[in-house]
Amino acid sequence: VPVSAQPEVEPYSFAAMGCMKLRECTYGVFTIEDYDSLVNQLGAKGFEKYREEIEGILKHLNKVGVEVNVAEGRNFPRSHRGVYYTDQNAFFLNIDHVKDPDVFMKVLRHEGWHAAQDCMAGTIDNSMLAIIMDTDKVPQKWKLDAEVRYGLLEPKAIPWESEAIWAGNTPGMTEQALESCASERP
């Protein structure tokens, strides 16, 4: 049986996140396929109030081929709660942040919205994101939130991120977009 080694990378860094993305750093990374596997991996309580929405989002993500993972915090820069990779059709949620059901739900919706944006760019099998909502319809508070988070480092990301922040804070919005993506005629 071949032995796989965990590469030596600086924890809590972009290098660690890249190593996780490339599936070279696998220690503490777990795939979530349904509500029960989520609760088992996080070992947390309080998710029941979101069960229906979690199940709906995960069902649609599974149908379109997007993998959902939770990973130990050392696999991310400290401030990162999650990340979606368009070229992998996978996202990773930072377990240090998402053990709280309210935070988990916001991050699942947010990263799920990026998957819907990926789908909106033509198909889930690309490495692009497309804007889903009319930019003028995104509430100003979510645009400002995106500017605070991304304005200095990634100002071009603001339109995509303002939508995802809005979706992260709005029950049902991500599930509806993913349902459309997973339909016979997305």
XYZ file of C-alpha atoms in Angstrom:
186
model
C 0.000 0.000 0.000
C 1.515 3.382 -0.970
C 2.085 5.797 1.865
C 1.069 9.401 1.312
C 2.947 12.091 3.164
C 1.456 15.355 4.357
C 3.641 18.063 2.768
C 5.402 20.512 5.048
C 3.729 23.882 4.578
C 3.363 26.826 6.882
C 0.050 26.492 8.709
C -2.517 29.308 8.493
C -1.086 30.479 5.182
C -1.996 30.822 1.534
C 0.520 28.030 0.881
C -1.487 25.731 3.163
C -4.701 26.667 1.359
C -3.074 25.994 -2.019
C -1.768 22.654 -0.785
C -5.318 21.745 0.311
C -6.709 22.844 -3.065
C -4.233 20.591 -4.878
C -5.307 17.703 -2.604
C -1.736 17.334 -1.364
C -2.613 18.430 2.177
C -5.432 16.134 3.250
C -5.015 15.887 7.004
C -8.076 17.353 8.689
C -10.052 17.730 5.429
C -13.442 15.993 5.273
C -16.028 15.842 2.493
C -19.611 16.716 3.433
C -22.268 15.051 1.294
C -25.376 15.462 3.424
C -26.700 16.903 6.657
C -25.747 13.872 8.760
C -22.126 13.867 7.585
C -21.957 17.590 8.373
C -23.156 17.139 11.941
C -20.890 14.105 12.420
C -17.795 15.973 11.204
C -18.449 19.169 13.124
C -19.654 17.377 16.232
C -21.792 20.391 16.957
C -25.379 21.051 17.916
C -27.770 23.736 16.815
C -27.777 23.000 13.096
C -31.305 21.566 13.212
C -32.903 24.977 12.635
C -31.147 25.093 9.242
C -31.541 21.424 8.352
C -33.969 21.895 5.455
C -31.915 24.639 3.796
C -28.625 22.773 4.337
C -30.098 19.616 2.809
C -31.423 21.577 -0.179
C -28.130 23.350 -0.852
C -26.080 20.156 -0.486
C -28.502 18.210 -2.715
C -28.163 20.756 -5.527
C -24.388 21.057 -5.122
C -24.062 17.265 -5.297
C -26.283 17.155 -8.394
C -24.127 19.657 -10.302
C -20.881 18.060 -9.120
C -19.606 20.585 -6.585
C -17.747 19.032 -3.673
C -18.182 20.522 -0.193
C -15.441 20.043 2.388
C -14.721 21.192 5.907
C -11.098 21.530 6.895
C -9.079 22.361 9.960
C -8.216 26.016 10.330
C -4.500 25.511 9.780
C -5.341 24.901 6.115
C -6.419 28.555 5.666
C -5.084 32.011 6.377
C -6.604 32.887 9.770
C -9.211 35.312 8.426
C -10.594 32.952 5.749
C -13.902 31.297 6.560
C -14.177 29.460 3.257
C -13.079 29.340 -0.355
C -14.621 28.132 -3.638
C -12.389 26.974 -6.482
C -13.986 27.260 -9.922
C -11.339 25.056 -11.517
C -11.953 22.280 -8.995
C -15.733 22.646 -8.532
C -15.062 22.360 -4.832
C -15.226 24.494 -1.776
C -13.644 24.267 1.613
C -15.072 25.641 4.840
C -12.798 26.541 7.753
C -13.890 24.424 10.719
C -12.487 27.031 13.138
C -15.219 29.415 11.967
C -18.124 27.208 10.942
C -18.797 25.234 14.117
C -21.329 27.934 14.961
C -24.534 27.106 13.027
C -25.287 30.753 12.153
C -21.778 31.341 10.782
C -21.832 27.989 8.993
C -25.061 28.886 7.248
C -23.726 32.252 6.071
C -20.525 30.683 4.741
C -22.325 27.748 3.074
C -24.701 30.173 1.345
C -21.818 32.488 0.372
C -19.609 29.785 -1.146
C -22.669 28.087 -2.656
C -23.486 31.379 -4.368
C -20.036 31.351 -5.959
C -20.856 27.876 -7.308
C -24.084 29.318 -8.765
C -22.029 32.160 -10.304
C -19.751 29.498 -11.800
C -22.799 27.780 -13.298
C -24.109 31.119 -14.573
C -20.863 31.596 -16.517
C -22.118 28.965 -18.949
C -21.626 25.668 -17.155
C -20.145 24.434 -13.911
C -17.302 22.947 -15.973
C -15.404 26.176 -16.504
C -13.202 28.370 -14.358
C -15.167 31.599 -14.543
C -17.779 33.365 -12.458
C -20.657 35.437 -13.803
C -22.762 38.066 -12.102
C -26.253 36.702 -11.452
C -28.139 39.728 -10.146
C -28.506 43.157 -11.694
C -25.776 45.116 -9.904
C -28.230 47.945 -9.189
C -30.440 45.532 -7.243
C -27.724 44.480 -4.778
C -28.490 46.306 -1.512
C -26.018 49.062 -0.723
C -25.050 47.571 2.647
C -23.748 44.405 0.946
C -21.822 46.469 -1.610
C -20.221 48.425 1.246
C -19.421 45.205 3.088
C -17.686 43.869 -0.045
C -15.741 47.116 -0.428
C -14.506 46.866 3.160
C -13.479 43.214 2.732
C -12.048 43.327 -0.786
C -11.589 46.978 -1.780
C -7.890 47.298 -1.060
C -6.656 43.875 -2.127
C -9.130 42.775 -4.808
C -11.352 45.682 -5.908
C -12.368 43.885 -9.134
C -13.985 41.135 -7.008
C -16.521 43.508 -5.432
C -19.447 42.807 -7.830
C -19.178 39.036 -7.341
C -18.495 39.271 -3.633
C -21.282 41.751 -2.905
C -23.744 39.245 -4.407
C -22.253 36.385 -2.394
C -22.347 38.408 0.843
C -25.998 39.259 0.138
C -26.784 35.587 -0.560
C -24.899 34.527 2.566
C -27.211 36.663 4.653
C -30.463 35.808 2.851
C -32.221 32.497 3.572
C -33.209 30.576 0.439
C -31.389 32.793 -2.065
C -28.479 30.401 -2.675
C -30.682 27.335 -2.640
C -32.926 28.860 -5.321
C -29.962 29.768 -7.547
C -28.459 26.298 -7.169
C -31.812 24.675 -7.871
C -31.880 26.537 -11.171
C -28.303 25.480 -11.891
C -29.160 21.819 -11.171
C -32.319 21.845 -13.287
C -32.614 20.169 -16.677
C -32.481 23.647 -18.266
C -30.235 25.783 -16.050
